[in-house]
Short mmCIF file of C-alpha atoms in Angstrom, two decimals:
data_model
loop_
_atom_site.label_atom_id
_atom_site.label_comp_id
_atom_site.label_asym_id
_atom_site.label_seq_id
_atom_site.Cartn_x
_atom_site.Cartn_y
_atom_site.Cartn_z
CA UNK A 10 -33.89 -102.17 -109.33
CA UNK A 11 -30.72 -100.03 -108.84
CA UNK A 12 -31.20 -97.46 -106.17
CA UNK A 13 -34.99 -98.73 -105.16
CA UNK A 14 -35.47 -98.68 -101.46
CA UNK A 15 -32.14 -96.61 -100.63
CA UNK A 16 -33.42 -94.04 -97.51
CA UNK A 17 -30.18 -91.93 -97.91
CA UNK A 18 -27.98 -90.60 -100.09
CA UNK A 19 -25.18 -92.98 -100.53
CA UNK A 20 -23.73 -91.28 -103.90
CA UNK A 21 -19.74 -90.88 -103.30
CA UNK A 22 -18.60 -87.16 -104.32
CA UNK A 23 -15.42 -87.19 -104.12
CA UNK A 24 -12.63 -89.66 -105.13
CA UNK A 25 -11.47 -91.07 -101.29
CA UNK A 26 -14.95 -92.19 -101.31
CA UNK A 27 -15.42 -93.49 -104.50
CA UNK A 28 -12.40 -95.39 -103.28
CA UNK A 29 -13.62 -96.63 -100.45
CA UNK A 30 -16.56 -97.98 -102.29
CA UNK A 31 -15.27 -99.59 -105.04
CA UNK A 32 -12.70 -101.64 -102.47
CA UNK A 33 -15.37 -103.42 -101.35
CA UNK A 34 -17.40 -103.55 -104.33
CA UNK A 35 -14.10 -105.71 -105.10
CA UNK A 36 -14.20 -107.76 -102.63
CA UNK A 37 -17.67 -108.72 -103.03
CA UNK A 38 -17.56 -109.30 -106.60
CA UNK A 39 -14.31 -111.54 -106.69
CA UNK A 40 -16.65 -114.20 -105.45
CA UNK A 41 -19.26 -113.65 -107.43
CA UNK A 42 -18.05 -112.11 -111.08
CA UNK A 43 -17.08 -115.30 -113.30
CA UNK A 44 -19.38 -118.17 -111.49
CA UNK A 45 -22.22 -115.88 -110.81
CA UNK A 46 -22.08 -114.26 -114.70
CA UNK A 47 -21.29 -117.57 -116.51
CA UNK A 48 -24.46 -118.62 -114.69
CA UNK A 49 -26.27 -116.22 -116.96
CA UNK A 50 -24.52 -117.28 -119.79
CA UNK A 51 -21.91 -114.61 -120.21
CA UNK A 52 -18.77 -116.10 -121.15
CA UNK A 53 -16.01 -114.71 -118.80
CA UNK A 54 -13.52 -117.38 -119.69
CA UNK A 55 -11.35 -115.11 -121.39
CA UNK A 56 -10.56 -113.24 -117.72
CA UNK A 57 -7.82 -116.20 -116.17
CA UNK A 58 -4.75 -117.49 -117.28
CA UNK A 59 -3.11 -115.30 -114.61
CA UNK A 60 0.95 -115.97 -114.05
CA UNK A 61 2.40 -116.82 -111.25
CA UNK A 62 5.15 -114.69 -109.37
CA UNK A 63 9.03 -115.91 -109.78
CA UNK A 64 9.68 -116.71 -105.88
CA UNK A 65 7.24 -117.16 -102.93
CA UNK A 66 6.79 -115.43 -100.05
CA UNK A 67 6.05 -116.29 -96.45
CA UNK A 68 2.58 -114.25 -94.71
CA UNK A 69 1.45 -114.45 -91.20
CA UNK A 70 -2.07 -112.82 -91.62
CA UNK A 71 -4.13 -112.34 -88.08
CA UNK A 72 -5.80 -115.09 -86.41
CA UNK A 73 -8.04 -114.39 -83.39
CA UNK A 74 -10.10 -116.28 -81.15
CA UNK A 75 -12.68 -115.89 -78.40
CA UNK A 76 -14.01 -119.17 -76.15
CA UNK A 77 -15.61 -119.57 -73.12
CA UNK A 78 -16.00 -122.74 -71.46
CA UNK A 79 -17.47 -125.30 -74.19
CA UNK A 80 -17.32 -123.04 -77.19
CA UNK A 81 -14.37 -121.35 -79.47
CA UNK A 82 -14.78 -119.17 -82.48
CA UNK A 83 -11.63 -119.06 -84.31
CA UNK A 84 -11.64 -115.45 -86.66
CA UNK A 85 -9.57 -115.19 -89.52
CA UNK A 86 -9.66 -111.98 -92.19
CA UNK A 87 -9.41 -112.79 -95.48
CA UNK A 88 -8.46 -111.27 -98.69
CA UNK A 89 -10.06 -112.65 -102.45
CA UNK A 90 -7.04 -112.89 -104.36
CA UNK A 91 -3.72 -114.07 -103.79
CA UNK A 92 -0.64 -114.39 -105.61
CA UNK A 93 0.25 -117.83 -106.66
CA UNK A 94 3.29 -119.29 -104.35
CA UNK A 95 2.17 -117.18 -101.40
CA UNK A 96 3.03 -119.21 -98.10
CA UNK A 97 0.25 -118.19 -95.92
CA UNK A 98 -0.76 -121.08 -94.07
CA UNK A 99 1.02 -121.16 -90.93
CA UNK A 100 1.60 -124.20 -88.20
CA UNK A 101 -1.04 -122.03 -85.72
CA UNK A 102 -3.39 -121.71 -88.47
CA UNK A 103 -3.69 -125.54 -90.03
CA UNK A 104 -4.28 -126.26 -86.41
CA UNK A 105 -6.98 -124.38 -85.80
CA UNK A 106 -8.59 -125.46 -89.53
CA UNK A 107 -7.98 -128.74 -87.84
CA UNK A 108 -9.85 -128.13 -84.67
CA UNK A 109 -12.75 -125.96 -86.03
CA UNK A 110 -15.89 -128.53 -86.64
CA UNK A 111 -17.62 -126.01 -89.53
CA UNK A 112 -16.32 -122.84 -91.57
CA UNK A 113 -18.74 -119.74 -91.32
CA UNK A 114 -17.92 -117.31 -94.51
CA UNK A 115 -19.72 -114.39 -95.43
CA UNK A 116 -21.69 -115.99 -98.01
CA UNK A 117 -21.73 -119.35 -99.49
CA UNK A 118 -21.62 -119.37 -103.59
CA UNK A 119 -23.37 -123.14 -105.00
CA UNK A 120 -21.35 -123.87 -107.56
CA UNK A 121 -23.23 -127.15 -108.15
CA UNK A 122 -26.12 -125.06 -108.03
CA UNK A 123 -25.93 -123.22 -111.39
CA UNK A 124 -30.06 -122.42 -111.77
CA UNK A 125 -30.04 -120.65 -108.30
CA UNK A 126 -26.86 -117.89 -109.17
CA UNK A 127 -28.06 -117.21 -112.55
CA UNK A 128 -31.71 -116.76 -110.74
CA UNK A 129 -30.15 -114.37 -108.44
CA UNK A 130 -28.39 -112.53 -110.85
CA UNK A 131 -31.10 -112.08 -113.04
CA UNK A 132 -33.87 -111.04 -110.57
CA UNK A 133 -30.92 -108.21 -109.31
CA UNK A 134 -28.89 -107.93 -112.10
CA UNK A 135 -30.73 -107.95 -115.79
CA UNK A 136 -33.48 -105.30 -116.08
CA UNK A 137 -35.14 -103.93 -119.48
CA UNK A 138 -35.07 -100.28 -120.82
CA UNK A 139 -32.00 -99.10 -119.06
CA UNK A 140 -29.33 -96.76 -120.77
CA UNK A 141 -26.89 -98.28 -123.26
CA UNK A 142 -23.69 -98.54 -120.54
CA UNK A 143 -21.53 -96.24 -122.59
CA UNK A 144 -24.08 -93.49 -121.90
CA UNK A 145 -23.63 -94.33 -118.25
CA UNK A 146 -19.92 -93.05 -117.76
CA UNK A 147 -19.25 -89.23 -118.11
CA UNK A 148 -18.02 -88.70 -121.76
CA UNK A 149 -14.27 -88.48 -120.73
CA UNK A 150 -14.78 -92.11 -119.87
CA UNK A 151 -16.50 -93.70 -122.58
CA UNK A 152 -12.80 -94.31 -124.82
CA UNK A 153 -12.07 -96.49 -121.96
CA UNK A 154 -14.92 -97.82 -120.91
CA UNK A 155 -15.59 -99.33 -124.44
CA UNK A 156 -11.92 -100.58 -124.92
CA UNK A 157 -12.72 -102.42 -121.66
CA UNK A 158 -15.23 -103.81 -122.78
CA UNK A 159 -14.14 -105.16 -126.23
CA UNK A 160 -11.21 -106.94 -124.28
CA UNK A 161 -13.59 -108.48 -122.17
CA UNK A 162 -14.83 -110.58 -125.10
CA UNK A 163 -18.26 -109.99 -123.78
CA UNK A 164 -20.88 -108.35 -126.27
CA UNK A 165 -21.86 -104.37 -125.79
CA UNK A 166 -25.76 -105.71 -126.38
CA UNK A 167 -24.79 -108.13 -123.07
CA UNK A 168 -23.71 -105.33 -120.96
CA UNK A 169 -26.73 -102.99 -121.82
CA UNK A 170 -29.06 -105.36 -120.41
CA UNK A 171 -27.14 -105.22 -117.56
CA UNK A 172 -27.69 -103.04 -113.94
CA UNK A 173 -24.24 -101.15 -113.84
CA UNK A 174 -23.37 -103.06 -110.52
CA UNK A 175 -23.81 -105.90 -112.28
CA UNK A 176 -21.76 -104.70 -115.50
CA UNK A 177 -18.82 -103.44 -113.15
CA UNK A 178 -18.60 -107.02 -111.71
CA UNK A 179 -18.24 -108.64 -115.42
CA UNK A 180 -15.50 -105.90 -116.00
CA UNK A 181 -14.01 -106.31 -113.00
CA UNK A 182 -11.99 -109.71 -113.79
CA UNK A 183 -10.21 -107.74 -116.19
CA UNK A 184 -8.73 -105.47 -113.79
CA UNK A 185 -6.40 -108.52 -112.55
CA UNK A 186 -5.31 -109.97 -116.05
CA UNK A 187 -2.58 -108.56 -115.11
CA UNK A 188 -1.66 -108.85 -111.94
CA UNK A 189 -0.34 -112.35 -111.15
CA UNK A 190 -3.49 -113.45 -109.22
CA UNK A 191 -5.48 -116.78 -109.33
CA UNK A 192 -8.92 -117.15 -107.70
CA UNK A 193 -8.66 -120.61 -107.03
CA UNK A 194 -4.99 -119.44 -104.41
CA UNK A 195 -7.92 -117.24 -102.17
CA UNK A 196 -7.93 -117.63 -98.73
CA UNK A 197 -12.23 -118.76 -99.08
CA UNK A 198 -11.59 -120.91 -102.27
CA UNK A 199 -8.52 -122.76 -100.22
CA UNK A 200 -10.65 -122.97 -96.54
CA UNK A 201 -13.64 -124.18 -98.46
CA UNK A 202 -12.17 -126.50 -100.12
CA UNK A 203 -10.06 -128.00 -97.05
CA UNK A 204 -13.22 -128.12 -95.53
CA UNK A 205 -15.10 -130.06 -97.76
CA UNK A 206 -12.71 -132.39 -98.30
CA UNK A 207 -12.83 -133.08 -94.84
CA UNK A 208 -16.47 -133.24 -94.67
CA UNK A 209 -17.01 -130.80 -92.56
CA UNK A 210 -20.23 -128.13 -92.71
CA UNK A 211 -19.78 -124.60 -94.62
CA UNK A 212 -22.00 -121.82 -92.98
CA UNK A 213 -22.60 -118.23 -93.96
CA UNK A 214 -23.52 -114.84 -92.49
CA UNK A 215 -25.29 -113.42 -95.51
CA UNK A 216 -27.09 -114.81 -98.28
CA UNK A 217 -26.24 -114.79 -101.63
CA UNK A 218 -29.43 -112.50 -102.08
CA UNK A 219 -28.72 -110.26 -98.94
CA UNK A 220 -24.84 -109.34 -100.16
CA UNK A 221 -25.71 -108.53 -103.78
CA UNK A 222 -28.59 -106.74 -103.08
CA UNK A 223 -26.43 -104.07 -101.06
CA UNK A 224 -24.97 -102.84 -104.68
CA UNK A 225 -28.56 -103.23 -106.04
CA UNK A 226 -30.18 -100.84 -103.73
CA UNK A 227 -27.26 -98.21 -104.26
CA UNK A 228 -28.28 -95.52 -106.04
CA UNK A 229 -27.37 -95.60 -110.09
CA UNK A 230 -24.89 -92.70 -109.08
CA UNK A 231 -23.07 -94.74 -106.85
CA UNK A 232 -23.21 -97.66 -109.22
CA UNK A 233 -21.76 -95.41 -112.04
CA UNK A 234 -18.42 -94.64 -109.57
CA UNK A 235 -18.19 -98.34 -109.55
CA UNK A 236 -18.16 -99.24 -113.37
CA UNK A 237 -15.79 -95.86 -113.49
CA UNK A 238 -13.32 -97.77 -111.05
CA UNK A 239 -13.73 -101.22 -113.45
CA UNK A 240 -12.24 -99.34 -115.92
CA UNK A 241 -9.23 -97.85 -113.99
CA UNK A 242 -5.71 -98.26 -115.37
CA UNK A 243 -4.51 -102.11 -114.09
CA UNK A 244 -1.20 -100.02 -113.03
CA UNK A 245 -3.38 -98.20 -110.47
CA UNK A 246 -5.71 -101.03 -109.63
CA UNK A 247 -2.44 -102.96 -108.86
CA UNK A 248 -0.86 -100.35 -106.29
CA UNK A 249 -3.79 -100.24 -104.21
CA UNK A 250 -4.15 -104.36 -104.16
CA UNK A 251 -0.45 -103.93 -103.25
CA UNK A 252 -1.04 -101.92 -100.02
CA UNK A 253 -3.78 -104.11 -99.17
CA UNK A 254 -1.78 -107.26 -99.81
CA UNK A 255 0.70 -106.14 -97.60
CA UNK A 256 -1.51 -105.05 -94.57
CA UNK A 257 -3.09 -108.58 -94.87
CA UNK A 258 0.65 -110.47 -95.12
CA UNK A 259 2.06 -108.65 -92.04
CA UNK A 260 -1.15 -109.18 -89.77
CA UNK A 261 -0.94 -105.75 -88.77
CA UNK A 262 -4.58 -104.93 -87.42
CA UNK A 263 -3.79 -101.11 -88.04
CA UNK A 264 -1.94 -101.09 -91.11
CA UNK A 265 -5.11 -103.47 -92.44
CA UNK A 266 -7.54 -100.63 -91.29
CA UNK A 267 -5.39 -98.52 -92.79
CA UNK A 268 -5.33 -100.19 -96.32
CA UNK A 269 -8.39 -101.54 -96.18
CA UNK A 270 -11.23 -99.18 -94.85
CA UNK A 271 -9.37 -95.40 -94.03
CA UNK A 272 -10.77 -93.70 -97.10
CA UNK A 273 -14.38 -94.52 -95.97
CA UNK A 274 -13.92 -92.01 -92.86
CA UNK A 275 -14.66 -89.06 -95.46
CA UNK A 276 -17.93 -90.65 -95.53
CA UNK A 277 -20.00 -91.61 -92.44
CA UNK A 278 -23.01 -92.81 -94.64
CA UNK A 279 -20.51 -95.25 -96.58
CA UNK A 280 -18.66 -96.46 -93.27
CA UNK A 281 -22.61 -96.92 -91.49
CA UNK A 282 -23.78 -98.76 -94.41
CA UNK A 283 -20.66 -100.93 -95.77
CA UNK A 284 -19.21 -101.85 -92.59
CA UNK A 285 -20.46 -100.77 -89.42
CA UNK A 286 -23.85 -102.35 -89.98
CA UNK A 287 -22.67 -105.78 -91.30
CA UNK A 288 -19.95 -105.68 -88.32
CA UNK A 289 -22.69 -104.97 -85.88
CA UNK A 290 -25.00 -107.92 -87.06
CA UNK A 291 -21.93 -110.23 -87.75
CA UNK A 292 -20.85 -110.05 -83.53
CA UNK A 293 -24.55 -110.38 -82.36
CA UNK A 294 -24.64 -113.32 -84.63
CA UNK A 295 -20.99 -114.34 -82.58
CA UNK A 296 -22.44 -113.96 -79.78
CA UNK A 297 -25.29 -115.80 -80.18
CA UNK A 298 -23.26 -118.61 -81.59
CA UNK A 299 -21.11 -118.55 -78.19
CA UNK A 300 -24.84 -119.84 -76.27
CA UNK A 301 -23.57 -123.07 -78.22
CA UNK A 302 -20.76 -125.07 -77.56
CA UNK A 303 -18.44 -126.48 -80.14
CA UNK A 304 -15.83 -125.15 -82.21
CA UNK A 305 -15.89 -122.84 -85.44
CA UNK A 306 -14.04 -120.82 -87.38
CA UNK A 307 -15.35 -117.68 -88.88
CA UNK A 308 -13.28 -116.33 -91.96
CA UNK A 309 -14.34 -112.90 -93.72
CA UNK A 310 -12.63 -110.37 -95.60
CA UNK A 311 -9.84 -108.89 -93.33
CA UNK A 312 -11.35 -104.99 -93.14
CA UNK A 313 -13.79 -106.09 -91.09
CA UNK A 314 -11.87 -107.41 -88.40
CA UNK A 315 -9.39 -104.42 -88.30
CA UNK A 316 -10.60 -100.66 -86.51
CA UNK A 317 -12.73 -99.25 -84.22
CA UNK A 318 -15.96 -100.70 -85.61
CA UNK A 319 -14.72 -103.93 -86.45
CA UNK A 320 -16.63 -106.87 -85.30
CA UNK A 321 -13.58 -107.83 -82.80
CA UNK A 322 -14.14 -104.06 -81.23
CA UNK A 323 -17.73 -104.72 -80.75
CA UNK A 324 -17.22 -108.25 -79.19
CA UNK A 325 -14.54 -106.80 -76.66
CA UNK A 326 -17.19 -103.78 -76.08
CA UNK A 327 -19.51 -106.28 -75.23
CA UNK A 328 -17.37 -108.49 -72.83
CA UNK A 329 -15.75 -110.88 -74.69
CA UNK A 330 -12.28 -111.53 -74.22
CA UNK A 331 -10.63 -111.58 -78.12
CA UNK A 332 -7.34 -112.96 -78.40
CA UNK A 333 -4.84 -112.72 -80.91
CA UNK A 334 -2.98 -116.35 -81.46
CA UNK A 335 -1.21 -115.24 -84.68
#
């Protein structure tokens, strides 16, 4: 399926934008790579076990809000990873997880649901007669790729039967062995799961089908950059999780943009189709939300709420007063 349906170029030649693309090729895939793989039965076990940092550290990401008279949106960026002992939740913000009646994410993973990921992943993912994945690299690559991939613990015959999207997510866990991270300390696991604990409704803005099957329609050239950047030195991978760790911690709206979304610039096609598109049908899905009253509280990864195009730009564009209460 990879590359079907694309009606432009979207292959990244040069390395800012294969940059820009694989950082949020990484942010979709941390919530999909080890519950939407083991679905298919590929054993990704082996990716955890991640340490914890020796002291903790205080964070006061962004939190915004826009209301009228009977309705408030409370909008919170995320990021997918966090390191263990990271004090992020703030007086201001366990108040407004408090007052917000539902939690609107970008997508909602069933975990209870195992038959309808591994569905998903297979009708997008798994496809007979593709290459053998070695042969998809350049050959400078293929020493690394392969040493990748026998620390994964994951068979070569799995990966071949794979789309390379879908191979670049299984790799990807291995990228932060290393890097003192646990999924379960993310900002969605931890609102999720404070929100079903309080019984309270979980919404999404994209299906599971619609966000995965952005990497499906890329063309295999653009999927290649991605399994190149699974296989990047964890050194390197770490630095630029660094930078965008500390955007999100200081709640800086410019050093997120910054961190998060400035390589894509080289590349209007990339920016149109990664963020400006989804940020333009996330606010008229705010805005229709604000015809209703109640209170909510929308939490998606943190580049999207941070620039020109970002979906707090276009609701101010369009009238709506956003303020900042963190």
């Amino acid at each position: 399926m990879g590359g079907q349906g694309a009606t432009e170029p979207l292959i990244p030649s040069r390395p800012a934008q294969r940059a820009s693309v694989a950082k949020e090729y990484r942010s979709v895939a941390l919530n999909w790579w080890k519950r939407g793989l083991a679905a298919l039965g590929i054993a990704t076990s082996t990716l955890g076990g991640l340490a914890a940092p020796a002291a903790a550290r205080d964070a006061r990401p962004a939190l915004w809000q826009v209301s009228d008279a009977d309705t408030k949106i409370y909008l919170f960026g995320t990021i997918h990873l966090l390191p263990e002992g990271l004090n992020w939740r703030t007086p201001t913000f366990d108040k407004a997880v408090a007052d917000s009646q539902e939690l609107v994410v970008e997508t909602v993973i069933d975990e209870k649901n195992p038959q309808k990921m591994g569905a998903i992943m297979a009708k997008l993912g798994l496809r007979a007669g593709l290459p053998p994945l070695l042969d998809r690299v350049p050959p400078a690559r293929r020493t690394r790729l392969q040493a990748a991939v026998q620390s994964s613990g994951v068979p070569l015959a799995a990966y071949n039967r794979l789309e390379t999207w879908a191979a670049a997510f299984t790799l990807l866990g291995l990228q932060f062995r290393s890097m003192d991270l646990k999924s379960e300390q993310g900002v969605e696991q931890v609102l999720r799961s404070s929100f079903t604990t309080a019984g309270k409704p979980i919404g999404e803005l994209e299906t599971n089908e619609q966000q995965l099957g952005f990497f499906d329609q890329l063309p295999e050239a653009a999927q290649r950059s991605l399994l190149e950047s699974a296989t990047e030195q964890p050194a390197a991978v770490k630095g630029e999780f660094d930078k965008m760790l500390g955007a999100w911690t200081s709640g800086d709206p410019a050093s997120i943009a910054r961190a998060f979304n400035a390589d894509m610039q080289s590349s209007p096609a990339l920016m149109d189709v990664l963020l400006k598109r989804r940020n333009a049908n996330w606010a008229r899905w705010i805005e229709n939300r604000m015809q209703q009253p109640g209170t909510i509280m929308i939490a998606v990864g943190a580049g999207h709420l941070a620039g020109s195009s970002s979906v707090l730009a276009l609701l101010a564009k369009d009238g709506y007063k956003v303020r900042r209460l963190q």
